[in-house]
CSV table of C-alpha atoms and ligand atoms in Angstrom, one decimal:
chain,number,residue,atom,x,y,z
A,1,UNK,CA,42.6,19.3,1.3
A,2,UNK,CA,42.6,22.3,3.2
A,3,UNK,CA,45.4,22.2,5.3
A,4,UNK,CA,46.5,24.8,8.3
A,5,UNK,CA,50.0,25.7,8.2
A,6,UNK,CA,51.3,26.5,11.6
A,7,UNK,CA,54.8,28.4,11.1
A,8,UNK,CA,54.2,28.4,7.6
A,9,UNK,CA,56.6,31.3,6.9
A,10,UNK,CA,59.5,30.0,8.4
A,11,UNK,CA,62.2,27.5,6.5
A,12,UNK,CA,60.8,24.3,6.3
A,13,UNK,CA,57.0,25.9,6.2
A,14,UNK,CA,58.0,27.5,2.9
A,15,UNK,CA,59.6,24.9,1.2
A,16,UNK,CA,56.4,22.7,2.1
A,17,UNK,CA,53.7,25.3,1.2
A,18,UNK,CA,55.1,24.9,-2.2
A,19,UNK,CA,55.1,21.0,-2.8
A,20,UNK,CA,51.9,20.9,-0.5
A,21,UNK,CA,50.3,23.5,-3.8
A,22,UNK,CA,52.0,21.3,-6.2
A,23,UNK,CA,49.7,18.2,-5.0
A,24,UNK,CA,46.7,20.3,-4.9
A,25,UNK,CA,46.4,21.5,-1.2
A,26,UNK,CA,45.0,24.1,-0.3
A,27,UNK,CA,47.3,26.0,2.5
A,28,UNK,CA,46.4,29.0,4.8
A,29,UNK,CA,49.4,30.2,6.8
A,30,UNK,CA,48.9,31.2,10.6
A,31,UNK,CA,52.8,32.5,11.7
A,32,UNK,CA,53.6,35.3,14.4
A,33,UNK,CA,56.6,36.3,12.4
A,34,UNK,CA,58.6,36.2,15.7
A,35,UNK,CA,61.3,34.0,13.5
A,36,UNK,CA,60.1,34.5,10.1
A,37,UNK,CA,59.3,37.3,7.7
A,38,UNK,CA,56.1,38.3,5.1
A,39,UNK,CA,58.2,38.3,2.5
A,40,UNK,CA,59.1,34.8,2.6
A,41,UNK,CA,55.3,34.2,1.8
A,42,UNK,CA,55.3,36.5,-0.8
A,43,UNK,CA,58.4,35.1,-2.6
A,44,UNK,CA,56.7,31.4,-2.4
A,45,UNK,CA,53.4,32.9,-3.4
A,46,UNK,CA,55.4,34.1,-7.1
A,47,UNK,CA,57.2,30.9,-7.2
A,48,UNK,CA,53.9,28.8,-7.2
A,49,UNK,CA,52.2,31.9,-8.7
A,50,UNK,CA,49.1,32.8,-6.4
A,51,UNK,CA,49.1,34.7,-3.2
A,52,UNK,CA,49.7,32.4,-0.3
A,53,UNK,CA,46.6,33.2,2.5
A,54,UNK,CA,47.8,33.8,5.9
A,55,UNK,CA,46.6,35.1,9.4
A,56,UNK,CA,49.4,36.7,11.3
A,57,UNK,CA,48.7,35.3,15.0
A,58,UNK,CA,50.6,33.7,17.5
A,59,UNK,CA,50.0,29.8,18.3
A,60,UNK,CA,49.7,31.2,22.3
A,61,UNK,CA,46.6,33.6,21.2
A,62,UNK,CA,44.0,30.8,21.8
A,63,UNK,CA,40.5,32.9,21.0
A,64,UNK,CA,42.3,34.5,17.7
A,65,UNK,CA,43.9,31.2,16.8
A,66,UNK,CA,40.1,29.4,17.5
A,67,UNK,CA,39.0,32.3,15.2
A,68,UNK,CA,41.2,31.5,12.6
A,69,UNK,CA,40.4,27.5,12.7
A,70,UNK,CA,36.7,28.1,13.3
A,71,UNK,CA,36.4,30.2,9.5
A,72,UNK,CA,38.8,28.3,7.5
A,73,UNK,CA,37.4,25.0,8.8
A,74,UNK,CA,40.9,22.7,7.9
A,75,UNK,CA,41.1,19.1,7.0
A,76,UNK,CA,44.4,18.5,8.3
A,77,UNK,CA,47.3,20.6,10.1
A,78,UNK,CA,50.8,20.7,9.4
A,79,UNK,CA,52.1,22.2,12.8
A,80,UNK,CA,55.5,23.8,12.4
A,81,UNK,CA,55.4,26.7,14.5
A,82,UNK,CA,57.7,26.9,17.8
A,83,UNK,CA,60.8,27.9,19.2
A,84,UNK,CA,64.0,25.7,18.1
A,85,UNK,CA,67.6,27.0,19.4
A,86,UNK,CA,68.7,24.6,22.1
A,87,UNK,CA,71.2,26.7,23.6
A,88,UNK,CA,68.7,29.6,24.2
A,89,UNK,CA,65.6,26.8,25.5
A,90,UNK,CA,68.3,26.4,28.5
A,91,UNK,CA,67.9,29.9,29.3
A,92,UNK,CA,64.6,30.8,28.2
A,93,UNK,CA,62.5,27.4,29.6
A,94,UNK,CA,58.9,29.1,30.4
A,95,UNK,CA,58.8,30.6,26.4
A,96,UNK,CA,60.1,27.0,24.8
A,97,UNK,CA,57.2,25.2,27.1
A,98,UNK,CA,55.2,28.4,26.5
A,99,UNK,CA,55.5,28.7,22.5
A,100,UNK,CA,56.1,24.7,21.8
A,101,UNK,CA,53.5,22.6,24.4
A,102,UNK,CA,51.0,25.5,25.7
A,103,UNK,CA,50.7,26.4,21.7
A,104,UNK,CA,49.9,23.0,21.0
A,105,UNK,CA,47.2,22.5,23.2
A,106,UNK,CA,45.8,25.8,21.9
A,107,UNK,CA,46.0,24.0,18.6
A,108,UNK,CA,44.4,21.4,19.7
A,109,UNK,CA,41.4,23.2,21.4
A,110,UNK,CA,41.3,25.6,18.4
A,111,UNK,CA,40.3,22.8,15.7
A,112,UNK,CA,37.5,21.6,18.5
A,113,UNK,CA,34.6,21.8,16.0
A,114,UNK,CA,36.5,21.6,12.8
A,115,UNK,CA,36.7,19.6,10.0
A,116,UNK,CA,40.6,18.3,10.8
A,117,UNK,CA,41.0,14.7,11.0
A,118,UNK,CA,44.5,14.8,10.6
A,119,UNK,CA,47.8,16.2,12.2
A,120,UNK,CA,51.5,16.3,10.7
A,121,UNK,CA,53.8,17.3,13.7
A,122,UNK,CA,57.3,18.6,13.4
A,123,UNK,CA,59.3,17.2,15.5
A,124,UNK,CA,63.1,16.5,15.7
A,125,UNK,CA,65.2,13.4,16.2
A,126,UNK,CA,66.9,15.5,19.2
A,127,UNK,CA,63.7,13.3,21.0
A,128,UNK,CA,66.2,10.9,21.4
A,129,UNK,CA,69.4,12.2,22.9
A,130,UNK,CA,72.3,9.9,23.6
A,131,UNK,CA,72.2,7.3,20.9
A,132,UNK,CA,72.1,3.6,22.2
A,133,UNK,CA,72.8,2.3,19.0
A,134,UNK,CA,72.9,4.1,15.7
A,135,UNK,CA,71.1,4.1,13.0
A,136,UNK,CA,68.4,5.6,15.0
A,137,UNK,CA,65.4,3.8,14.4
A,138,UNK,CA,62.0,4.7,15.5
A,139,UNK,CA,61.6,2.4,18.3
A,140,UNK,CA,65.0,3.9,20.2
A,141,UNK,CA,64.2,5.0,23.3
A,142,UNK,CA,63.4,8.8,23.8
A,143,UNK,CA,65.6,10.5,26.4
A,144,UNK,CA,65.4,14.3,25.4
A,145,UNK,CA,68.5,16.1,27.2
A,146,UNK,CA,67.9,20.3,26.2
A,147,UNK,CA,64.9,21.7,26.6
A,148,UNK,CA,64.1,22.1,23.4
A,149,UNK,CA,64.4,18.4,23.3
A,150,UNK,CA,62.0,17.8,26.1
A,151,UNK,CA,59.0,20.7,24.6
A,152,UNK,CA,59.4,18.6,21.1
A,153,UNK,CA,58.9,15.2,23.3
A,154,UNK,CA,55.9,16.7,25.0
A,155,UNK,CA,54.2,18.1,22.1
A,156,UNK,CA,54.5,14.2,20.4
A,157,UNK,CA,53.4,12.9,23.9
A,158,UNK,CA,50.4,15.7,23.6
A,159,UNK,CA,49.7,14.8,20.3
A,160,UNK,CA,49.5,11.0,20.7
A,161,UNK,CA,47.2,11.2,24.0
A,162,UNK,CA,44.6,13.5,21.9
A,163,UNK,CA,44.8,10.6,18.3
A,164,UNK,CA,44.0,7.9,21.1
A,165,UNK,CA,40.7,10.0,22.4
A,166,UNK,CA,39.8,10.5,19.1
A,167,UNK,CA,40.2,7.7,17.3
A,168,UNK,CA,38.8,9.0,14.2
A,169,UNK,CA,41.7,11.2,13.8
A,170,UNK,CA,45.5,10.7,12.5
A,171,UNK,CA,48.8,11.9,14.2
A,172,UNK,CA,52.2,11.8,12.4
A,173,UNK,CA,55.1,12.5,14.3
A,174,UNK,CA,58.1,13.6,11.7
A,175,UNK,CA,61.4,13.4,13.6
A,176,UNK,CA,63.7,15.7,11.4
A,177,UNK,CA,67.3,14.9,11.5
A,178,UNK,CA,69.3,17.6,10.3
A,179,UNK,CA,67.4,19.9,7.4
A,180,UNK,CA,69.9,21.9,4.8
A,181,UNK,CA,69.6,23.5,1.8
A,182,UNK,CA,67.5,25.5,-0.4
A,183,UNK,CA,64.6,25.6,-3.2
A,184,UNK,CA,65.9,25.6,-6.7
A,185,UNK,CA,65.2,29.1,-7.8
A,186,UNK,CA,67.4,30.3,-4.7
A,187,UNK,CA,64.4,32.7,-4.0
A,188,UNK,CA,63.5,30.9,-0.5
A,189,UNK,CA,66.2,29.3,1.8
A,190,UNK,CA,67.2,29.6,5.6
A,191,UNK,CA,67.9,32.9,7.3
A,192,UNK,CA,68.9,32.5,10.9
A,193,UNK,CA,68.5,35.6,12.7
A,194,UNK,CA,72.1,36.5,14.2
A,195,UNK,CA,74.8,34.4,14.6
A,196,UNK,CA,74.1,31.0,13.3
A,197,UNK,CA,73.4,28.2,15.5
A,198,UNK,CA,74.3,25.4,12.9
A,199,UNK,CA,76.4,24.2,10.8
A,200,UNK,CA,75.4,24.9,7.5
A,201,UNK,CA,74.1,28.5,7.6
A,202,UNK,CA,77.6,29.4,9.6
A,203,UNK,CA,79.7,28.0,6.6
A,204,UNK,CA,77.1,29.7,3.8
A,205,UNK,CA,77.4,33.2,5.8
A,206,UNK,CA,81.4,32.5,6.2
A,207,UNK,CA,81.5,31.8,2.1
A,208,UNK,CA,79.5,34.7,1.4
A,209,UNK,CA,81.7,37.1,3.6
A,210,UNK,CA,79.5,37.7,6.2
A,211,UNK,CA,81.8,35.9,9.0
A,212,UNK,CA,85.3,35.6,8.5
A,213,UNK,CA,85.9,31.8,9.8
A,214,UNK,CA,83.8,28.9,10.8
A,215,UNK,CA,85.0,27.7,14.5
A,216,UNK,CA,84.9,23.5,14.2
A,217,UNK,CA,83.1,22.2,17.4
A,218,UNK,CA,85.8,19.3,18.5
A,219,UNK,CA,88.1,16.8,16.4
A,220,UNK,CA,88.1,14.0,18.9
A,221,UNK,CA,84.9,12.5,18.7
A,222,UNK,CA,84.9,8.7,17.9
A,223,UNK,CA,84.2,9.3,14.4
A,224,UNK,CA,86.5,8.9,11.2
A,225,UNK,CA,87.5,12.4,11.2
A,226,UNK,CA,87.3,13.4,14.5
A,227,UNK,CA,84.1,15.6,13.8
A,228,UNK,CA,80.7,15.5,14.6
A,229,UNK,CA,79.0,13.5,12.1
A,230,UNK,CA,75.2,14.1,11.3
A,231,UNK,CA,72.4,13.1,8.8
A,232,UNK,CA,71.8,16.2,6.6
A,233,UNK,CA,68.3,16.3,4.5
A,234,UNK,CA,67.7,18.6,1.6
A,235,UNK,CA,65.1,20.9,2.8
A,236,UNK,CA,62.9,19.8,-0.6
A,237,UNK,CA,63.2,16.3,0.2
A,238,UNK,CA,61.7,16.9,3.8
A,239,UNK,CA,59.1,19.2,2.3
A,240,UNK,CA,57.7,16.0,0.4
A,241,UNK,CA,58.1,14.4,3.5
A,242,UNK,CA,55.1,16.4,4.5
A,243,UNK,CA,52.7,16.0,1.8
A,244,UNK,CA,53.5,12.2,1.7
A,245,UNK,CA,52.3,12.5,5.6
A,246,UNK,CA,49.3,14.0,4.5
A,247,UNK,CA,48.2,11.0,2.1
A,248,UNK,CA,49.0,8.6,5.2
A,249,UNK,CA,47.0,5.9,7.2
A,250,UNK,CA,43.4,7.6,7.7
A,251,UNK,CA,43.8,6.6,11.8
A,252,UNK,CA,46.0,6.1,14.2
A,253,UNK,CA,49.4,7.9,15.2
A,254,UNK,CA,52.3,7.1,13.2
A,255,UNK,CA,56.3,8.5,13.9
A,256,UNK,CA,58.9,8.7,11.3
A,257,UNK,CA,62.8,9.5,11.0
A,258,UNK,CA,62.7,11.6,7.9
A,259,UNK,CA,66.7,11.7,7.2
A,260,UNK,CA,69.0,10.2,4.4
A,261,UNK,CA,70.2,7.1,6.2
A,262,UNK,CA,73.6,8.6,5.4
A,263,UNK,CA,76.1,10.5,7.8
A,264,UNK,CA,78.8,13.2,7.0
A,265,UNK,CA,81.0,15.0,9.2
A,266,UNK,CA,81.9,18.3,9.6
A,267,UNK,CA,85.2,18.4,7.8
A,268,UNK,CA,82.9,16.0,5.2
A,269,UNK,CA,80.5,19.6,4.7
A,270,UNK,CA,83.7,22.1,4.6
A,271,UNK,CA,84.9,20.2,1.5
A,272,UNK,CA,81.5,19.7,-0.1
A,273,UNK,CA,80.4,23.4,0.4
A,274,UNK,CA,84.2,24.2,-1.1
A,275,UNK,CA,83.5,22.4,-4.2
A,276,UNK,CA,80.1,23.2,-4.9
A,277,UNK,CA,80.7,27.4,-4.0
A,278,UNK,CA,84.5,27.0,-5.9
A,279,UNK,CA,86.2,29.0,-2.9
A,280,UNK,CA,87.8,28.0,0.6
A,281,UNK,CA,85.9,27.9,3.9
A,282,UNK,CA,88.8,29.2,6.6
A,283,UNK,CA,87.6,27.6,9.9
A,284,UNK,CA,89.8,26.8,13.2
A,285,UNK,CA,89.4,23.6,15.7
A,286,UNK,CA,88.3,24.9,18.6
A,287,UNK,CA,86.4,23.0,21.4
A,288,UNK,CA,83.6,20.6,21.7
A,289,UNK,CA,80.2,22.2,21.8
A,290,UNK,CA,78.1,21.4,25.3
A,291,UNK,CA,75.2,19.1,24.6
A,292,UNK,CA,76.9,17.6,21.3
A,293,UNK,CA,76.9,14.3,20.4
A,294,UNK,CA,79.4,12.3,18.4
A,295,UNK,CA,77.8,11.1,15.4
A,296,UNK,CA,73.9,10.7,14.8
A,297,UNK,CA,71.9,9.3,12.0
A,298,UNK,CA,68.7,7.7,10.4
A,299,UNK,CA,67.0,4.8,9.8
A,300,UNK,CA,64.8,6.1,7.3
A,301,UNK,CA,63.4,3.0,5.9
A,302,UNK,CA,60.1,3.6,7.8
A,303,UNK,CA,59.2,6.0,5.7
A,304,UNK,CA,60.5,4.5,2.6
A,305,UNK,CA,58.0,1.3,3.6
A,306,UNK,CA,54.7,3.3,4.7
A,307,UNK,CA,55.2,6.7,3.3
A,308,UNK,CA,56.7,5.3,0.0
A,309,UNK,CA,58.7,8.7,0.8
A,310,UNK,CA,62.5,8.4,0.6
A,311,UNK,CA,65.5,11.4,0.1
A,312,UNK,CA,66.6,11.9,-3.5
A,313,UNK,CA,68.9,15.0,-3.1
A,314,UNK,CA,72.1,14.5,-2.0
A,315,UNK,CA,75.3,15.8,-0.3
A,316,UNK,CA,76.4,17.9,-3.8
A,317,UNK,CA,72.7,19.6,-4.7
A,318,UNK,CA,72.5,20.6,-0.7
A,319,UNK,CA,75.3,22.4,-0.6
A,320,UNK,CA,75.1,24.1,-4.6
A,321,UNK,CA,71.5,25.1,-3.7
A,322,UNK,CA,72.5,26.4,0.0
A,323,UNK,CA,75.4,28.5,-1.8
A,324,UNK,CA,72.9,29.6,-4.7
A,325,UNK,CA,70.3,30.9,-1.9
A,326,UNK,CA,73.1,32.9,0.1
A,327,UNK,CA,75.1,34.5,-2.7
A,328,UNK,CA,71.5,35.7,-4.1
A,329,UNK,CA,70.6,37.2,-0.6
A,330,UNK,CA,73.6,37.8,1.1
A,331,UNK,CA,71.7,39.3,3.8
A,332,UNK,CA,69.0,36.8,3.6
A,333,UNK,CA,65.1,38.0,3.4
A,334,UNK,CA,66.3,41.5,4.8
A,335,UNK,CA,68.1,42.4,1.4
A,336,UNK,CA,65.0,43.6,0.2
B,1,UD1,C1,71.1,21.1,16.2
B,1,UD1,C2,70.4,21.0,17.5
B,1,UD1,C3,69.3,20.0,17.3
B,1,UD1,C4,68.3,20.5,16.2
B,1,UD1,C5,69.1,20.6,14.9
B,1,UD1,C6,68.3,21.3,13.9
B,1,UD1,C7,72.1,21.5,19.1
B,1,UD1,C8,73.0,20.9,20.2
B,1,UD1,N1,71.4,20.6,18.5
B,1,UD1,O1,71.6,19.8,15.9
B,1,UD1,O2,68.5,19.9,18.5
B,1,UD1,O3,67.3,19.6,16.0
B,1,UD1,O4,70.2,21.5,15.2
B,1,UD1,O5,68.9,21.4,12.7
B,1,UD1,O6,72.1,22.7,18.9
B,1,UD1,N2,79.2,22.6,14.2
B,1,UD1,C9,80.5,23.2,14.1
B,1,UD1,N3,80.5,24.6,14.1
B,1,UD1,C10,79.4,25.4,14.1
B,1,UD1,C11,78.1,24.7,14.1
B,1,UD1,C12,78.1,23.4,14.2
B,1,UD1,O7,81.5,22.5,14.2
B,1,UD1,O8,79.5,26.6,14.0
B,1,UD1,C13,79.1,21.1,14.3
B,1,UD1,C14,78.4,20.6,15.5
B,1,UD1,O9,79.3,20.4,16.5
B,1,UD1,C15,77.8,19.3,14.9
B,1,UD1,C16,77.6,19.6,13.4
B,1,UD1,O10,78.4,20.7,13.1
B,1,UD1,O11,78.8,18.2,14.9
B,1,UD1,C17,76.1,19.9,13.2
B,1,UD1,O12,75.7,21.0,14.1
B,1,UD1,P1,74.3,21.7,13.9
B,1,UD1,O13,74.1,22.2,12.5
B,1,UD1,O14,74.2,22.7,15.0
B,1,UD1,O15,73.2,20.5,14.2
B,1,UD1,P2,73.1,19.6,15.4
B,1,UD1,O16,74.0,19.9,16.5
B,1,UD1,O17,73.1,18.2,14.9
């Protein structure tokens, strides 16, 4: 299929692009670089060894972005492309409504005309906020609390309204839970700009030298250890996630958790990160993080029963092939 890669060029987009070539797809990338870098592309474009096609615009340029869809002519979407860091979509509302629901209804008016039947929306199990009961499954109620939260609720909402007018058409909703890691060939991987938001990158940066101690968010949560727990996905694994999507029902709008099912806490990450990386993570207890949440996970058996899609990497091969990606690039893309 030809499928339209919004924020191809970012983390997940990457790691997609390349299982979305392995099944035969044919991708073109449409990224503003505004989070991401060209030489991402070009790295994924030697790893699947072709040059990977993209348009550099921005999903708010509607006549550009109508240019783009109106020549390529896609069969589906996969729409990554929007802004993600909570803490700054408190203080930067109008660009997170901006970028994430104004840029979807530009997509949306964009592919007016086209070939696309078919939508895979990125989306993040922050749609649900305050768990009522945990696993999550996909018929917990949504109650997005940051901003973020609320744009990522919106563009589903969006997304949902436009599969029910057009009911020849197919929506699915992935609700990400917490993505880590990095491709094999520790060629492509995650490279926060700055000081890293979560988790993962912070201890990567902190093993590599980059930061001298990770800072541990709170050790009184009502979990085993006293730290947050969460439901970390290999970055591969949710890459599948995507292509699975793409092979879906032919109608209708469908939403998945795409997680493990499985929850680890933060001390849970320090000591698997030590272990695969063979040196110490120095980090202090300091205190809780506003917005956080005690413990979240997946019920990923959704997707296990209508995707046939379920995780296969686990806690070890996340953290091995996050250290493998940062003690290549140190400095991430910029190295080069
Ligand atoms: C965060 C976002 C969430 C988003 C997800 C994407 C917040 C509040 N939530 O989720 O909306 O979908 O990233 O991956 O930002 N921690 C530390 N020290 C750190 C960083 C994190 O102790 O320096 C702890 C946190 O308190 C949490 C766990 O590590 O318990 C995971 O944090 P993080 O990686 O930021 O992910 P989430 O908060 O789950």
């Amino acid at each position: 299929m030809r499928v339209l890669v919004t924020g191809g060029a970012g983390y997940i987009g990457t790691h997609t692009l390349i299982e979305l070539i392995a099944a035969g797809h044919e991708p073109l990338v449409v990224d503003s670089f505004a989070n991401s870098v060209p030489e991402a592309l070009v790295r994924t474009g030697e790893l699947v060894q072709r040059t990977i096609p993209f348009a550099e615009c921005d999903v708010r340029e509607r006549a550009a972005l109508r240019a783009i869809c109106a020549d390529f002519n896609p069969e589906a979407v996969i729409h990554f492309a929007g802004l993600k860091a909570v803490g700054e979509s408190e203080e930067r509302p109008r660009d997170y409504y901006d970028v994430n629901v104004s840029g979807t209804l530009n997509l949306l008016a964009a592919l007016e005309g086209t070939a696309c039947k078919r939508i895979v929306f990125s989306s993040s199990a922050t749609v649900y906020g305050v768990p009522q009961y945990l696993p999550y499954d996909e018929a917990h109620p949504c109650a997005p609390a940051s901003v973020y939260a609320k744009t990522k609720h919106m563009a589903e909402n969006i997304l949902t309204d436009w599969q029910c007018a057009n009911p020849q058409t197919a929506v699915t909703v992935l609700r990400y839970f917490n993505p880590v890691g990095a491709h094999g060939s520790a060629r492509i991987g995650e490279d926060p700009q700055g000081i890293p938001n979560n988790l993962m990158p912070f201890i990567a940066q902190v093993a590599v030298g980059r930061r001298d101690r990770l800072m541990v968010f709170g050790d009184d949560y009502d979990t085993p250890d006293g730290t947050g727990v969460r439901d970390y996905i290999h970055v591969s694994d949710l890459a599948r996630a995507h292509v699975a999507a793409l092979g879906a029902a032919q109608t209708g709008t469908e939403v998945f958790n795409i997680g493990t099912g499985t929850g680890y806490s933060v001390l849970d990450m320090i000591g698997a990160f030590e272990k695969a990386a063979g040196c110490s993570i120095p980090y202090r207890i300091t205190g809780r993080r506003a917005g956080d949440i005690a413990a979240m996970q997946a019920d990923a058996s959704r997707a296990a029963d209508l995707l046939g899609w379920r995780a296969e990497l686990g806690l070890a091969q996340m953290c091995a092939s996050t250290w493998h990606w940062q003690r290549a690039n140190p400095q991430g893309y910029n190295g080069e």
